[in-house]
CSV table of C-alpha atoms in Angstrom, one decimal:
chain,number,residue,atom,x,y,z
A,9,MET,CA,-31.3,-31.2,-5.6
A,10,ILE,CA,-30.2,-31.7,-9.2
A,11,ALA,CA,-33.0,-34.1,-9.9
A,12,PHE,CA,-35.5,-31.5,-8.5
A,13,ARG,CA,-34.1,-28.8,-10.8
A,14,LYS,CA,-34.5,-31.1,-13.8
A,15,VAL,CA,-38.1,-31.8,-13.0
A,16,ARG,CA,-38.8,-28.1,-12.4
A,17,ARG,CA,-37.2,-27.2,-15.7
A,18,LYS,CA,-39.2,-29.8,-17.6
A,19,LEU,CA,-42.4,-28.5,-16.1
A,20,ARG,CA,-41.5,-25.0,-17.2
A,21,MET,CA,-40.8,-26.2,-20.8
A,22,GLY,CA,-43.9,-28.4,-21.0
A,23,THR,CA,-44.3,-32.0,-22.0
A,24,ILE,CA,-45.7,-31.7,-25.5
A,25,CYS,CA,-44.0,-29.9,-28.4
A,26,SER,CA,-45.8,-27.7,-30.8
A,27,PRO,CA,-47.1,-29.4,-34.0
A,28,ASN,CA,-44.3,-30.3,-36.5
A,29,PRO,CA,-44.8,-29.8,-40.2
A,30,SER,CA,-46.6,-33.2,-40.6
A,31,GLY,CA,-49.2,-32.2,-38.1
A,32,THR,CA,-48.2,-34.7,-35.4
A,33,LYS,CA,-47.0,-34.0,-31.9
A,34,THR,CA,-44.1,-35.4,-29.9
A,35,LEU,CA,-45.2,-36.8,-26.6
A,36,GLU,CA,-41.7,-36.6,-25.1
A,37,VAL,CA,-40.4,-33.7,-23.1
A,38,CYS,CA,-40.1,-30.7,-25.4
A,39,ASN,CA,-36.9,-28.7,-25.5
A,40,ALA,CA,-38.2,-26.0,-27.8
A,41,ASP,CA,-37.5,-23.3,-25.1
A,42,TRP,CA,-34.7,-24.8,-23.1
A,43,MET,CA,-32.4,-21.7,-23.3
A,44,ALA,CA,-35.2,-19.5,-22.1
A,45,SER,CA,-35.8,-21.9,-19.3
A,46,LEU,CA,-32.2,-21.9,-17.9
A,47,PRO,CA,-31.9,-20.4,-14.4
A,48,SER,CA,-31.0,-16.7,-14.3
A,49,HIS,CA,-27.4,-17.1,-13.1
A,50,LEU,CA,-26.6,-18.9,-16.4
A,51,HIS,CA,-27.9,-16.0,-18.5
A,52,ASN,CA,-24.5,-14.2,-18.0
A,53,VAL,CA,-22.4,-17.3,-18.7
A,54,PRO,CA,-20.7,-17.2,-22.1
A,55,LEU,CA,-22.3,-19.5,-24.6
A,56,SER,CA,-18.9,-21.1,-25.1
A,57,ASN,CA,-19.1,-22.4,-21.5
A,58,LEU,CA,-22.6,-23.9,-21.8
A,59,ALA,CA,-23.4,-27.4,-23.0
A,60,ILE,CA,-25.3,-27.1,-26.3
A,61,PRO,CA,-26.6,-30.1,-28.4
A,62,GLY,CA,-25.9,-30.1,-32.1
A,63,SER,CA,-26.4,-32.4,-35.1
A,64,HIS,CA,-23.9,-33.7,-37.6
A,65,ASP,CA,-24.8,-33.2,-41.3
A,66,SER,CA,-27.9,-31.5,-39.9
A,67,PHE,CA,-29.7,-31.2,-43.3
A,68,SER,CA,-29.4,-34.8,-44.4
A,69,TYR,CA,-32.7,-36.0,-43.2
A,70,TRP,CA,-33.6,-36.0,-46.9
A,71,VAL,CA,-31.5,-36.4,-50.0
A,72,ASP,CA,-32.6,-36.7,-53.6
A,73,GLU,CA,-31.4,-40.0,-55.2
A,74,LYS,CA,-32.8,-38.7,-58.5
A,75,SER,CA,-30.5,-35.7,-58.6
A,76,PRO,CA,-26.9,-35.8,-59.9
A,77,VAL,CA,-24.2,-37.1,-57.5
A,78,GLY,CA,-22.7,-34.1,-55.6
A,79,PRO,CA,-19.4,-32.5,-56.4
A,80,ASP,CA,-18.2,-33.6,-53.0
A,81,GLN,CA,-17.8,-37.1,-54.5
A,82,THR,CA,-14.9,-38.6,-56.4
A,83,PRO,CA,-15.0,-39.2,-60.2
A,84,ALA,CA,-15.1,-43.0,-59.6
A,85,ILE,CA,-18.2,-42.7,-57.4
A,86,LYS,CA,-19.9,-40.4,-60.0
A,87,ARG,CA,-19.3,-43.1,-62.7
A,88,LEU,CA,-20.6,-45.9,-60.5
A,89,ALA,CA,-23.7,-43.8,-59.7
A,90,ARG,CA,-25.0,-44.2,-63.2
A,91,ILE,CA,-26.3,-47.5,-61.9
A,92,SER,CA,-29.5,-46.8,-60.1
A,93,PHE,CA,-28.8,-49.3,-57.3
A,94,VAL,CA,-25.6,-47.3,-56.4
A,95,LYS,CA,-27.6,-44.2,-55.7
A,96,LYS,CA,-30.0,-46.1,-53.5
A,97,VAL,CA,-27.0,-47.4,-51.5
A,98,MET,CA,-25.5,-43.8,-51.4
A,99,LYS,CA,-28.8,-42.5,-49.9
A,100,LYS,CA,-28.6,-45.1,-47.0
A,101,TRP,CA,-25.1,-43.8,-46.2
A,102,SER,CA,-25.7,-40.1,-46.9
A,103,VAL,CA,-28.7,-39.7,-44.5
A,104,THR,CA,-27.4,-39.0,-41.0
A,105,GLN,CA,-30.6,-37.6,-39.4
A,106,ASN,CA,-34.2,-38.6,-39.2
A,107,LEU,CA,-35.6,-35.2,-38.0
A,108,THR,CA,-36.3,-32.1,-40.1
A,109,PHE,CA,-34.8,-28.7,-39.0
A,110,ARG,CA,-38.0,-27.8,-37.2
A,111,GLU,CA,-38.1,-31.2,-35.4
A,112,GLN,CA,-34.5,-30.9,-34.4
A,113,LEU,CA,-35.1,-27.4,-33.0
A,114,ASP,CA,-38.1,-28.6,-31.1
A,115,ALA,CA,-35.9,-31.4,-29.7
A,116,GLY,CA,-33.4,-28.9,-28.5
A,117,ILE,CA,-30.7,-28.9,-31.2
A,118,ARG,CA,-29.1,-25.5,-31.4
A,119,TYR,CA,-26.0,-26.1,-33.5
A,120,PHE,CA,-26.3,-27.1,-37.2
A,121,ASP,CA,-23.5,-28.5,-39.3
A,122,LEU,CA,-24.1,-27.3,-42.9
A,123,ARG,CA,-22.4,-28.3,-46.2
A,124,VAL,CA,-23.6,-26.5,-49.4
A,125,SER,CA,-23.2,-26.7,-53.1
A,126,SER,CA,-24.5,-25.3,-56.4
A,127,LYS,CA,-26.1,-27.9,-58.7
A,128,PRO,CA,-24.6,-28.8,-62.1
A,129,GLY,CA,-26.8,-27.6,-64.9
A,130,ASP,CA,-28.8,-25.1,-62.8
A,131,ALA,CA,-29.0,-21.8,-64.7
A,132,ASP,CA,-29.7,-19.7,-61.6
A,133,GLN,CA,-27.5,-19.3,-58.5
A,134,GLU,CA,-29.6,-21.6,-56.3
A,135,ILE,CA,-27.6,-23.3,-53.4
A,136,TYR,CA,-28.5,-26.7,-52.0
A,137,PHE,CA,-27.4,-28.7,-49.0
A,138,ILE,CA,-25.1,-31.6,-50.0
A,139,HIS,CA,-23.9,-34.9,-48.5
A,140,GLY,CA,-23.0,-37.2,-51.4
A,141,LEU,CA,-26.4,-36.4,-52.9
A,142,PHE,CA,-28.3,-33.1,-53.0
A,143,GLY,CA,-30.6,-32.2,-50.2
A,144,ILE,CA,-33.2,-29.4,-49.9
A,145,LYS,CA,-32.6,-25.8,-51.1
A,146,VAL,CA,-30.7,-23.8,-48.5
A,147,TRP,CA,-33.3,-21.1,-48.7
A,148,ASP,CA,-36.0,-23.5,-47.6
A,149,GLY,CA,-34.0,-24.7,-44.6
A,150,LEU,CA,-33.2,-21.1,-43.5
A,151,MET,CA,-36.8,-20.1,-43.7
A,152,GLU,CA,-37.8,-23.2,-41.6
A,153,ILE,CA,-35.2,-22.2,-38.9
A,154,ASN,CA,-36.3,-18.5,-39.0
A,155,SER,CA,-39.9,-19.5,-38.5
A,156,PHE,CA,-39.0,-21.4,-35.3
A,157,LEU,CA,-36.9,-18.5,-34.0
A,158,THR,CA,-39.7,-16.0,-34.5
A,159,GLN,CA,-41.9,-18.2,-32.4
A,160,HIS,CA,-39.2,-18.8,-29.8
A,161,PRO,CA,-37.5,-15.4,-29.4
A,162,GLN,CA,-35.1,-16.4,-26.6
A,163,GLU,CA,-33.5,-19.4,-28.4
A,164,ILE,CA,-30.1,-19.0,-30.0
A,165,VAL,CA,-28.8,-21.0,-33.0
A,166,PHE,CA,-25.3,-21.7,-34.4
A,167,LEU,CA,-25.3,-22.2,-38.2
A,168,ASP,CA,-21.9,-23.5,-39.3
A,169,PHE,CA,-21.3,-23.3,-43.0
A,170,ASN,CA,-18.1,-25.4,-43.2
A,171,HIS,CA,-18.0,-27.0,-46.6
A,172,PHE,CA,-18.6,-25.3,-50.0
A,173,TYR,CA,-18.6,-27.1,-53.3
A,174,ALA,CA,-18.8,-25.8,-56.9
A,175,MET,CA,-19.3,-22.3,-55.7
A,176,ASP,CA,-17.7,-19.2,-57.2
A,177,GLU,CA,-17.9,-15.6,-56.0
A,178,ALA,CA,-21.4,-15.1,-57.4
A,179,HIS,CA,-22.7,-18.2,-55.6
A,180,HIS,CA,-21.2,-17.0,-52.3
A,181,LYS,CA,-22.8,-13.6,-52.7
A,182,CYS,CA,-26.1,-15.2,-53.5
A,183,LEU,CA,-25.9,-17.4,-50.4
A,184,ILE,CA,-24.9,-14.6,-48.1
A,185,LEU,CA,-27.7,-12.4,-49.4
A,186,ARG,CA,-30.2,-15.3,-48.7
A,187,ILE,CA,-28.8,-15.5,-45.2
A,188,GLN,CA,-29.4,-11.7,-44.7
A,189,GLU,CA,-32.9,-12.0,-46.2
A,190,ALA,CA,-33.9,-14.9,-44.0
A,191,PHE,CA,-32.7,-13.6,-40.6
A,192,GLY,CA,-32.4,-9.9,-40.9
A,193,SER,CA,-31.9,-8.2,-37.5
A,194,LYS,CA,-31.7,-11.7,-35.8
A,195,LEU,CA,-28.1,-11.9,-37.1
A,196,CYS,CA,-25.4,-11.4,-34.5
A,197,SER,CA,-22.3,-9.5,-35.6
A,198,ALA,CA,-18.9,-11.2,-35.0
A,199,CYS,CA,-17.2,-10.0,-31.8
A,200,SER,CA,-15.6,-11.3,-28.6
A,201,VAL,CA,-16.7,-14.9,-27.9
A,202,GLU,CA,-16.7,-14.3,-24.2
A,203,SER,CA,-19.2,-11.5,-24.6
A,204,MET,CA,-21.8,-13.8,-26.2
A,205,THR,CA,-24.1,-14.5,-23.3
A,206,LEU,CA,-27.9,-15.2,-23.4
A,207,ARG,CA,-28.6,-12.0,-21.6
A,208,ARG,CA,-26.6,-9.9,-24.1
A,209,LEU,CA,-28.2,-11.6,-27.1
A,210,TRP,CA,-31.6,-11.2,-25.7
A,211,GLU,CA,-31.0,-7.5,-25.1
A,212,LYS,CA,-29.9,-7.1,-28.7
A,213,LYS,CA,-32.7,-9.4,-30.0
A,214,CYS,CA,-30.1,-11.4,-31.8
A,215,GLN,CA,-30.6,-15.1,-32.3
A,216,VAL,CA,-28.4,-16.4,-35.1
A,217,LEU,CA,-24.6,-16.8,-35.2
A,218,ILE,CA,-23.3,-17.6,-38.7
A,219,PHE,CA,-19.9,-19.3,-39.1
A,220,TYR,CA,-18.5,-19.1,-42.6
A,221,HIS,CA,-15.4,-21.2,-43.4
A,222,CYS,CA,-14.4,-19.1,-46.4
A,223,PRO,CA,-12.5,-15.8,-46.7
A,224,PHE,CA,-15.7,-14.1,-47.7
A,225,TYR,CA,-16.5,-13.7,-44.0
A,226,LYS,CA,-14.2,-10.7,-43.9
A,227,LYS,CA,-16.6,-8.7,-46.0
A,228,TYR,CA,-19.7,-9.1,-43.8
A,229,PRO,CA,-19.9,-8.1,-40.1
A,230,PHE,CA,-22.4,-10.8,-39.4
A,231,LEU,CA,-20.2,-13.7,-40.6
A,232,TRP,CA,-18.0,-15.3,-38.0
A,233,PRO,CA,-14.7,-16.9,-39.1
A,234,GLY,CA,-14.6,-20.6,-39.0
A,235,LYS,CA,-11.6,-20.6,-36.7
A,236,LYS,CA,-13.9,-19.3,-34.0
A,237,ILE,CA,-15.6,-22.7,-33.9
A,238,PRO,CA,-13.1,-25.6,-34.3
A,239,ALA,CA,-14.7,-29.0,-34.7
A,240,PRO,CA,-11.9,-31.7,-34.5
A,241,TRP,CA,-12.9,-34.9,-36.4
A,242,ALA,CA,-11.8,-38.3,-35.1
A,243,ASN,CA,-12.4,-40.1,-38.5
A,244,THR,CA,-12.8,-43.5,-36.9
A,245,THR,CA,-15.2,-46.5,-36.7
A,246,SER,CA,-14.1,-47.3,-33.1
A,247,VAL,CA,-16.0,-46.0,-30.1
A,248,ARG,CA,-12.9,-46.5,-28.0
A,249,LYS,CA,-10.7,-44.4,-30.3
A,250,LEU,CA,-13.5,-41.8,-30.7
A,251,ILE,CA,-13.8,-41.3,-26.9
A,252,LEU,CA,-10.0,-41.1,-26.6
A,253,PHE,CA,-9.9,-38.5,-29.3
A,254,LEU,CA,-12.7,-36.4,-27.7
A,255,GLU,CA,-11.0,-36.5,-24.4
A,256,THR,CA,-7.7,-35.4,-26.0
A,257,THR,CA,-9.1,-32.6,-28.0
A,258,LEU,CA,-11.1,-31.3,-25.0
A,259,SER,CA,-7.8,-31.2,-22.9
A,260,GLU,CA,-6.3,-29.1,-25.7
A,261,ARG,CA,-9.2,-26.8,-26.0
A,262,SER,CA,-8.4,-23.1,-25.8
A,263,PRO,CA,-10.1,-21.6,-22.7
A,264,HIS,CA,-10.7,-18.3,-24.4
A,265,GLY,CA,-11.5,-16.9,-27.9
A,266,SER,CA,-13.5,-19.7,-29.5
A,267,PHE,CA,-16.4,-22.1,-29.2
A,268,HIS,CA,-15.7,-25.8,-29.3
A,269,VAL,CA,-17.5,-28.6,-31.1
A,270,SER,CA,-17.1,-32.2,-29.9
A,271,GLN,CA,-18.1,-34.4,-32.9
A,272,ALA,CA,-19.3,-37.5,-31.1
A,273,ILE,CA,-19.7,-39.4,-34.4
A,274,LEU,CA,-18.3,-42.5,-36.1
A,275,THR,CA,-17.2,-42.3,-39.7
A,276,PRO,CA,-17.5,-45.4,-42.0
A,277,ARG,CA,-14.6,-46.7,-44.0
A,278,VAL,CA,-15.0,-48.2,-47.4
A,279,LYS,CA,-14.9,-51.7,-45.9
A,280,THR,CA,-17.6,-50.6,-43.4
A,281,ILE,CA,-19.9,-49.6,-46.3
A,282,ALA,CA,-19.1,-52.8,-48.2
A,283,ARG,CA,-20.0,-55.0,-45.2
A,284,GLY,CA,-23.2,-53.1,-44.4
A,285,LEU,CA,-24.1,-52.2,-48.0
A,286,VAL,CA,-27.9,-52.4,-47.7
A,287,GLY,CA,-28.1,-51.6,-43.9
A,288,GLY,CA,-26.8,-48.1,-44.3
A,289,LEU,CA,-25.2,-45.8,-41.7
A,290,LYS,CA,-27.9,-46.0,-39.1
A,291,ASN,CA,-28.3,-49.7,-38.9
A,292,THR,CA,-24.6,-50.6,-39.5
A,293,LEU,CA,-22.7,-48.2,-37.4
A,294,VAL,CA,-24.8,-45.7,-35.4
A,295,HIS,CA,-27.6,-47.7,-33.8
A,296,ARG,CA,-25.4,-50.1,-31.9
A,297,ASN,CA,-22.8,-47.6,-30.8
A,298,LEU,CA,-24.8,-44.5,-29.9
A,299,PRO,CA,-25.7,-45.7,-26.4
A,300,ALA,CA,-22.0,-46.0,-25.5
A,301,ILE,CA,-21.3,-42.6,-27.0
A,302,LEU,CA,-24.2,-41.2,-24.9
A,303,ASP,CA,-22.7,-42.8,-21.8
A,304,TRP,CA,-19.6,-40.7,-22.5
A,305,VAL,CA,-21.6,-37.6,-22.8
A,306,LYS,CA,-23.2,-38.2,-19.4
A,307,THR,CA,-19.8,-38.1,-17.8
A,308,GLN,CA,-18.9,-34.7,-19.2
A,309,LYS,CA,-19.1,-31.2,-17.7
A,310,PRO,CA,-19.4,-27.8,-19.4
A,311,GLY,CA,-17.2,-24.9,-18.7
A,312,ALA,CA,-14.1,-23.1,-20.1
A,313,MET,CA,-12.2,-26.3,-20.3
A,314,GLY,CA,-15.1,-28.6,-20.6
A,315,VAL,CA,-17.6,-29.6,-23.3
A,316,ASN,CA,-19.4,-26.9,-25.2
A,317,ILE,CA,-21.2,-28.0,-28.4
A,318,ILE,CA,-21.6,-31.8,-28.8
A,319,THR,CA,-22.9,-33.2,-32.1
A,320,SER,CA,-24.3,-36.6,-33.0
A,321,ASP,CA,-25.8,-38.5,-35.9
A,322,PHE,CA,-29.5,-39.5,-35.6
A,323,VAL,CA,-30.1,-37.3,-32.6
A,324,ASP,CA,-33.6,-38.9,-32.1
A,325,LEU,CA,-32.4,-42.5,-31.5
A,326,VAL,CA,-31.4,-41.8,-27.9
A,327,ASP,CA,-32.3,-38.9,-25.5
A,328,PHE,CA,-29.3,-37.0,-26.9
A,329,ALA,CA,-30.4,-33.4,-26.7
A,330,THR,CA,-31.9,-33.6,-23.2
A,331,THR,CA,-28.8,-35.4,-22.0
A,332,VAL,CA,-26.5,-32.6,-23.3
A,333,ILE,CA,-28.8,-29.8,-22.0
A,334,GLU,CA,-28.9,-31.3,-18.5
A,335,LEU,CA,-25.1,-31.1,-18.2
A,336,ASN,CA,-25.8,-27.4,-17.5
A,337,ASP,CA,-27.2,-28.5,-14.2
A,338,LEU,CA,-23.6,-29.1,-13.1
A,339,LEU,CA,-22.9,-25.4,-13.5
A,340,GLN,CA,-25.8,-24.8,-11.1
A,341,GLU,CA,-24.3,-27.3,-8.7
A,342,ASP,CA,-21.0,-25.5,-8.7
A,343,ARG,CA,-22.7,-22.3,-7.8
A,344,ALA,CA,-24.5,-24.0,-4.9
A,345,LEU,CA,-21.1,-25.3,-3.6
A,346,VAL,CA,-19.5,-21.9,-3.8
A,347,LYS,CA,-22.4,-20.5,-1.7
A,348,CYS,CA,-21.8,-23.1,1.0
């Protein structure tokens, strides 16, 4: 029965995604409308109880090795980066995704992990994404996301602004204004987590939940406090330790009042980088371990004490988003058992 539902949902969503910015098409199953395609009895389930795929350092599909090293790095790294080769190595370890925002959205990603910074020497208040090196302008990323949402009015996204660097009050005001300008009425005001269901958001025509890990959230009704979306970090290179950590933090998850992010990612140590200097994050750490991490994902179940948002590096290397989305079929199975 579950297999039949999966096939039916894929037929509803279609097999070819809309063109991405490069003009090509993805020939895999397209998850661009997976929320709209969920069965009706899941429309009233809190989003905190659904399984939702996300990406780690979502913006880092492109970083600028010609730009200054970011303020998120130590003075020692900044000094070393004067050597051009060092920046090339940094780029290999700063990039954690292959897909652009639009391509991630088409693949089904709905949670975005965002770190932002001003750029030294910039006269204006422009804000950029940052992960060791500077990425694209935040405004450009927001507009790309908004364009997708306009075309897919029943899809909901979580934008988690969780790290801020070299930003004073003026920078924060500028960023918050840009968020307002980009999404307008699509922004969802902070309220009870349990009230956030697909049906309610569709009725209100809201599609964007903004989490802002800074006291400025108190001044704007559409900014959710960071504490409403905890994302425990394992900080390990070991798959075994990562899975143990994920299991432990899930068992400690609060059943009410917040979303929950399971960061299914491995974090390199200095010696990891030294050993795989030229290979980079993808080839040294992620590629060989991601299948084992995905096997753990397949054993999970959504719900008040189960998984909610799961994030990964390089979400395109395995069938990550579809695997997470299909966990919601287990909620359907529960309903069928209750009927019996």
